[in-house]
Coordinates of C-alpha atoms and ligand atoms in Angstrom, one line a residue:
X1240 CA 86.1 89.1 112.8
X1241 CA 89.0 90.8 115.0
X1242 CA 90.7 94.0 113.2
X1243 CA 92.2 93.7 109.7
X1244 CA 95.5 95.4 110.7
X1245 CA 98.1 93.9 108.2
X1246 CA 98.6 93.9 104.0
X1247 CA 97.0 90.5 104.1
X1248 CA 94.5 90.5 106.7
X1249 CA 92.0 91.2 103.6
X1250 CA 92.4 88.0 101.6
X1251 CA 92.1 86.2 104.1
X1252 CA 89.1 86.8 105.3
X1253 CA 88.1 86.8 102.1
X1254 CA 89.0 83.6 101.5
X1255 CA 87.7 82.6 104.7
X1256 CA 84.2 83.8 104.0
X1257 CA 83.7 82.5 100.3
X1258 CA 84.4 78.8 102.7
X1259 CA 81.9 79.7 104.8
X1260 CA 79.6 81.1 102.1
X1261 CA 80.2 77.5 99.8
X1262 CA 79.3 75.8 103.1
X1263 CA 76.4 77.5 104.4
X1264 CA 75.2 77.4 100.7
X1265 CA 76.3 73.0 99.6
X1266 CA 75.1 72.9 103.4
X1267 CA 71.3 73.8 102.8
X1268 CA 71.5 73.1 99.2
X1269 CA 72.1 69.8 100.0
X1270 CA 69.2 69.6 103.4
X1271 CA 66.4 71.4 101.5
X1272 CA 66.9 68.7 98.0
X1273 CA 67.1 65.7 100.7
X1274 CA 64.1 66.3 102.7
X1275 CA 62.5 67.1 99.5
X1276 CA 63.0 64.5 97.7
X1277 CA 62.0 62.3 100.8
X1278 CA 59.4 63.7 100.4
X1279 CA 58.1 63.8 97.3
X1280 CA 59.3 60.4 96.4
X1281 CA 57.9 58.0 99.5
X1282 CA 56.5 55.3 99.2
X1283 CA 52.0 56.0 98.3
X1284 CA 51.2 53.0 97.9
X1285 CA 51.1 49.3 98.7
X1286 CA 51.9 48.4 94.7
X1287 CA 55.5 51.1 95.1
X1288 CA 58.9 49.8 95.0
X1289 CA 61.6 51.8 94.3
X1290 CA 63.1 53.2 91.2
X1291 CA 65.2 51.1 88.9
X1292 CA 67.3 53.9 87.8
X1293 CA 70.5 52.5 89.0
X1294 CA 73.4 56.0 88.3
X1295 CA 72.7 58.8 85.0
X1296 CA 76.1 59.8 84.1
X1297 CA 75.6 63.6 83.8
X1298 CA 74.3 63.8 87.0
X1299 CA 77.8 62.1 88.6
X1300 CA 79.9 64.1 86.0
X1301 CA 78.1 67.1 87.5
X1302 CA 78.7 66.1 91.6
X1303 CA 82.0 65.5 90.6
X1304 CA 83.1 68.9 89.0
X1305 CA 81.8 71.6 90.4
X1306 CA 83.1 70.7 94.0
X1307 CA 86.8 69.8 92.2
X1308 CA 86.4 73.1 90.8
X1309 CA 85.3 74.2 94.3
X1310 CA 88.1 72.7 95.7
X1311 CA 91.3 73.7 93.7
X1312 CA 90.3 77.6 93.9
X1313 CA 90.7 76.8 97.4
X1314 CA 93.8 75.1 97.4
X1315 CA 95.5 78.5 94.6
X1316 CA 93.8 80.5 96.6
X1317 CA 95.2 79.6 99.8
X1318 CA 98.5 78.5 98.1
X1319 CA 98.3 82.4 96.9
X1320 CA 98.2 83.6 100.7
X1321 CA 100.5 81.4 101.7
X1322 CA 102.8 82.2 99.5
X1323 CA 101.8 86.0 100.5
X1324 CA 103.7 85.9 104.0
X1325 CA 106.6 83.9 102.8
X1326 CA 107.8 85.5 100.2
X1327 CA 109.8 88.9 102.0
X1328 CA 109.7 92.7 101.3
X1329 CA 113.0 93.2 100.4
X1330 CA 113.1 96.6 102.2
X1331 CA 111.9 94.2 105.5
X1332 CA 113.3 95.3 109.3
X1333 CA 114.3 91.5 110.6
X1334 CA 112.6 91.1 113.8
X1335 CA 113.7 87.7 115.9
X1336 CA 111.0 85.9 117.6
X1337 CA 111.9 83.6 120.3
X1338 CA 109.1 81.8 122.2
X1339 CA 110.9 79.9 125.4
X1340 CA 108.1 78.6 127.6
X1341 CA 106.2 81.3 128.4
X1342 CA 106.7 84.2 127.4
X1343 CA 108.1 85.8 123.9
X1344 CA 111.0 87.6 123.3
X1345 CA 111.8 90.3 120.2
X1346 CA 115.0 91.3 118.9
X1347 CA 115.5 93.9 116.9
X1348 CA 117.6 94.8 114.3
X1349 CA 120.0 97.5 116.8
X1350 CA 120.3 95.3 119.8
X1351 CA 117.5 96.4 121.8
X1352 CA 114.8 93.8 122.9
X1353 CA 111.6 93.1 124.5
X1354 CA 109.4 91.0 126.0
X1355 CA 105.4 89.4 125.2
X1356 CA 105.8 93.5 124.0
X1357 CA 106.6 93.9 120.4
X1358 CA 106.6 97.3 118.8
X1359 CA 107.0 97.9 115.7
X1360 CA 105.8 101.0 112.8
X1361 CA 102.5 101.4 110.5
X1362 CA 103.7 101.1 106.8
X1363 CA 107.2 98.8 107.4
X1364 CA 107.8 95.3 105.9
X1365 CA 108.7 93.0 108.7
X1366 CA 109.6 90.0 108.1
X1367 CA 109.9 87.9 111.7
X1368 CA 112.6 84.8 112.1
X1369 CA 110.7 82.6 114.7
X1370 CA 112.1 79.7 117.2
X1371 CA 111.8 78.3 120.0
X1372 CA 114.5 77.3 122.7
X1373 CA 112.1 74.6 124.1
X1374 CA 109.3 73.0 122.8
X1375 CA 106.6 73.8 120.2
X1376 CA 105.0 76.9 120.5
X1377 CA 103.5 78.8 117.9
X1378 CA 103.3 82.3 117.0
X1379 CA 99.7 84.2 116.6
X1380 CA 98.8 87.3 116.2
X1381 CA 95.0 87.7 114.7
X1382 CA 94.7 91.5 113.8
X1383 CA 98.0 90.5 111.0
X1384 CA 96.1 86.9 110.2
X1385 CA 99.2 85.4 111.0
X1386 CA 100.2 82.6 112.5
X1387 CA 103.4 79.9 112.6
X1388 CA 104.8 77.3 114.7
X1389 CA 107.8 78.2 117.0
X1390 CA 110.1 74.8 115.9
X1391 CA 113.5 74.1 118.3
X1392 CA 116.1 73.8 116.6
X1393 CA 113.8 75.7 113.1
X1394 CA 113.5 78.5 111.6
X1395 CA 110.3 79.9 110.2
X1396 CA 109.7 83.2 108.8
X1397 CA 106.4 85.4 108.2
X1398 CA 106.8 87.8 105.7
X1399 CA 103.8 91.0 106.9
X1400 CA 103.3 95.1 106.7
X1401 CA 101.1 96.4 109.8
X1402 CA 99.0 99.0 108.6
X1403 CA 96.9 99.8 111.4
X1404 CA 97.9 101.5 115.1
X1405 CA 97.1 100.2 118.3
X1406 CA 97.8 97.2 120.4
X1407 CA 96.5 94.1 119.2
X1408 CA 96.9 90.7 120.6
X1409 CA 100.3 88.4 120.6
X1410 CA 98.9 84.3 121.5
X1411 CA 101.1 81.3 122.1
X1412 CA 98.4 78.7 119.9
X1413 CA 100.1 75.1 120.9
X1414 CA 99.6 73.7 124.0
X1415 CA 103.4 73.8 125.6
X1416 CA 103.1 72.8 128.8
X1417 CA 101.4 74.0 132.4
X1418 CA 102.1 78.0 131.9
X1419 CA 100.7 77.6 127.3
X1420 CA 97.3 80.1 128.6
X1421 CA 99.4 82.8 129.7
X1422 CA 101.9 83.3 127.2
X1423 CA 100.5 86.0 125.7
X1424 CA 101.0 89.3 124.5
X1425 CA 100.5 92.2 122.9
X1426 CA 101.4 94.2 119.3
X1427 CA 102.1 97.6 119.6
X1428 CA 101.2 99.5 116.1
X1429 CA 102.6 103.2 116.2
X1430 CA 104.3 105.2 114.3
X1431 CA 107.9 105.7 113.1
X1432 CA 108.4 108.3 115.3
X1433 CA 107.0 107.1 118.4
X1434 CA 108.7 103.6 117.8
X1435 CA 112.1 105.1 118.1
X1436 CA 110.6 106.9 120.7
X1437 CA 110.8 103.1 122.2
X1438 CA 113.5 101.9 120.8
X1439 CA 115.8 104.5 122.7
X1440 CA 113.9 104.2 125.9
X1441 CA 114.6 100.5 125.4
X1442 CA 117.8 100.3 125.4
X1443 CA 118.4 103.0 128.8
X1444 CA 115.0 103.1 130.6
X1445 CA 114.3 106.5 130.4
X1446 CA 115.1 109.3 133.7
X1447 CA 114.6 106.7 135.9
X1448 CA 115.8 105.3 138.7
X1449 CA 117.4 102.2 138.7
X1450 CA 114.9 101.1 140.8
X1451 CA 111.9 102.3 138.7
X1452 CA 113.1 100.7 135.7
X1453 CA 113.7 97.8 137.0
X1454 CA 109.7 97.9 138.2
X1455 CA 108.8 98.0 134.2
X1456 CA 111.4 95.1 133.2
X1457 CA 109.5 93.4 135.7
X1458 CA 106.6 93.1 133.8
X1459 CA 107.9 93.8 130.0
X1460 CA 110.3 90.6 130.6
X1461 CA 108.6 88.4 132.0
X1462 CA 109.3 89.0 135.3
X1463 CA 105.5 89.1 136.6
X1464 CA 105.1 85.4 135.4
X1465 CA 106.5 84.2 137.6
X1466 CA 107.2 86.3 140.5
X1467 CA 105.4 87.7 142.5
X1468 CA 105.9 91.3 144.4
X1469 CA 103.8 90.9 147.4
X1470 CA 104.5 87.8 148.8
X1471 CA 102.3 85.1 147.4
X1472 CA 103.4 81.8 145.4
X1473 CA 103.8 81.4 142.0
X1474 CA 105.8 79.1 139.9
X1475 CA 109.1 80.6 141.5
X1476 CA 109.9 82.2 144.4
X1477 CA 108.4 85.5 145.4
X1478 CA 110.5 88.2 145.4
X1479 CA 109.0 90.2 148.3
X1480 CA 111.8 90.1 150.7
X1481 CA 113.9 88.4 149.5
X1482 CA 116.7 90.3 149.6
X1483 CA 119.3 89.0 152.4
X1484 CA 117.4 86.3 153.5
X1485 CA 119.1 82.3 153.1
X1486 CA 117.2 80.1 150.8
X1487 CA 117.4 76.5 151.3
X1488 CA 118.9 74.7 147.7
X1489 CA 117.3 71.7 146.0
X1490 CA 120.8 70.0 147.0
X1491 CA 120.8 70.7 150.2
X1492 CA 122.9 74.1 150.3
X1493 CA 122.5 77.6 151.3
X1494 CA 122.4 80.0 150.1
X1495 CA 122.1 84.0 150.7
X1496 CA 120.2 86.3 148.7
X1497 CA 122.8 89.0 147.3
X1498 CA 123.3 90.4 143.6
X1499 CA 126.1 88.3 142.6
X1500 CA 123.2 85.2 143.3
X1501 CA 120.2 87.0 142.0
X1502 CA 122.5 88.1 138.8
X1503 CA 122.7 83.8 138.6
X1504 CA 119.9 83.0 139.3
X1505 CA 118.7 85.1 136.1
X1506 CA 121.6 84.2 133.7
X1507 CA 122.2 80.6 135.0
X1508 CA 119.2 80.2 136.7
X1509 CA 119.2 75.6 136.8
X1510 CA 122.8 76.9 138.7
X1511 CA 120.7 76.9 142.1
X1512 CA 117.2 75.8 141.9
X1513 CA 115.3 76.6 145.6
X1514 CA 114.5 74.1 146.9
X1515 CA 110.0 72.9 146.8
X1516 CA 110.1 75.0 143.0
X1517 CA 110.7 73.1 139.8
X1518 CA 114.2 74.1 137.2
X1519 CA 111.4 75.2 134.7
X1520 CA 113.2 79.1 134.7
X1521 CA 114.2 79.8 131.3
X1522 CA 117.8 81.9 130.9
X1523 CA 118.0 85.6 130.3
X1524 CA 121.5 85.3 128.9
X1525 CA 121.2 87.5 125.6
X1526 CA 118.2 88.9 126.9
X1527 CA 119.3 90.9 129.7
X1528 CA 122.0 93.6 129.3
X1529 CA 124.2 94.5 132.8
X1530 CA 121.6 97.9 133.1
X1531 CA 118.6 96.0 133.1
X1532 CA 120.8 93.2 135.8
X1533 CA 121.3 95.8 137.9
X1534 CA 117.7 97.7 137.8
X1535 CA 116.0 94.5 138.7
X1536 CA 118.5 94.0 141.8
X1537 CA 118.1 97.2 142.7
X1538 CA 113.6 96.4 142.1
X1539 CA 114.0 93.6 144.4
X1540 CA 115.6 95.3 147.2
X1541 CA 113.8 98.1 147.2
X1542 CA 111.0 95.0 147.8
X1543 CA 110.5 95.5 151.7
Ligands
LIG1307 CU1 103.9 78.2 124.0 CU2 101.6 77.5 123.4

């Protein structure tokens, strides 16, 4: 089992083990009894025929009532655990989770956002408000034992409280297209002090040059999923040496890659689609701040 890093992880695990144990015990019991009966009641001589007993009320009631009780235990236990995740604690911090082809975007209460990296303070009740911008995705943090579909035009909710510091996986568990397997992220559970420090740096990049900040954003905003910086082919054009070059678009016109073109490509990616590529890039409108766009442009310019 992955580590238990949220308030309801232990409960989910207990239910999981209960179902597993009951299944194993019943499987063994039924198998052993079946094999034993096959042996004990085999045809022992020519004159022996099948027993004339047609049914046994007491036995039939017993094997109906026991499984019914087990099913109800599992149902109410599971239902209670589900409600635990749906009922939001009053002082919960709301984080908007958005699935897009193919990354996760997180919006924090004070306007900061991150991509594929979710940072949360330990011990703080959280409300994940989950939706999708395109197709069905499913937001899954195994260490939190929390999973919820991300549905376009609809919000779904998970209430949880991280109880352990560390870095844990985030997966998409709904097949959502070509790069579904790359739709992965990390959740970092940190102390409140560290969280506040991270918020500050996420906003401004800290004390680094625009190009260095851009290099960080290249990874943290998931540009790296589709664009290489070493010239190799990927879902989107490589960034290496792209600045200042002339590109042929799918509609036949030619565009020079300058600051305005790069900015437009981030905010309105379908305005100009480079010939030979699919129009699959999501818009970064609302995700990238002006300062971050500037930094990314500076980074792209630095890739000679
Ligand atoms: Cu998103 Cu699979």
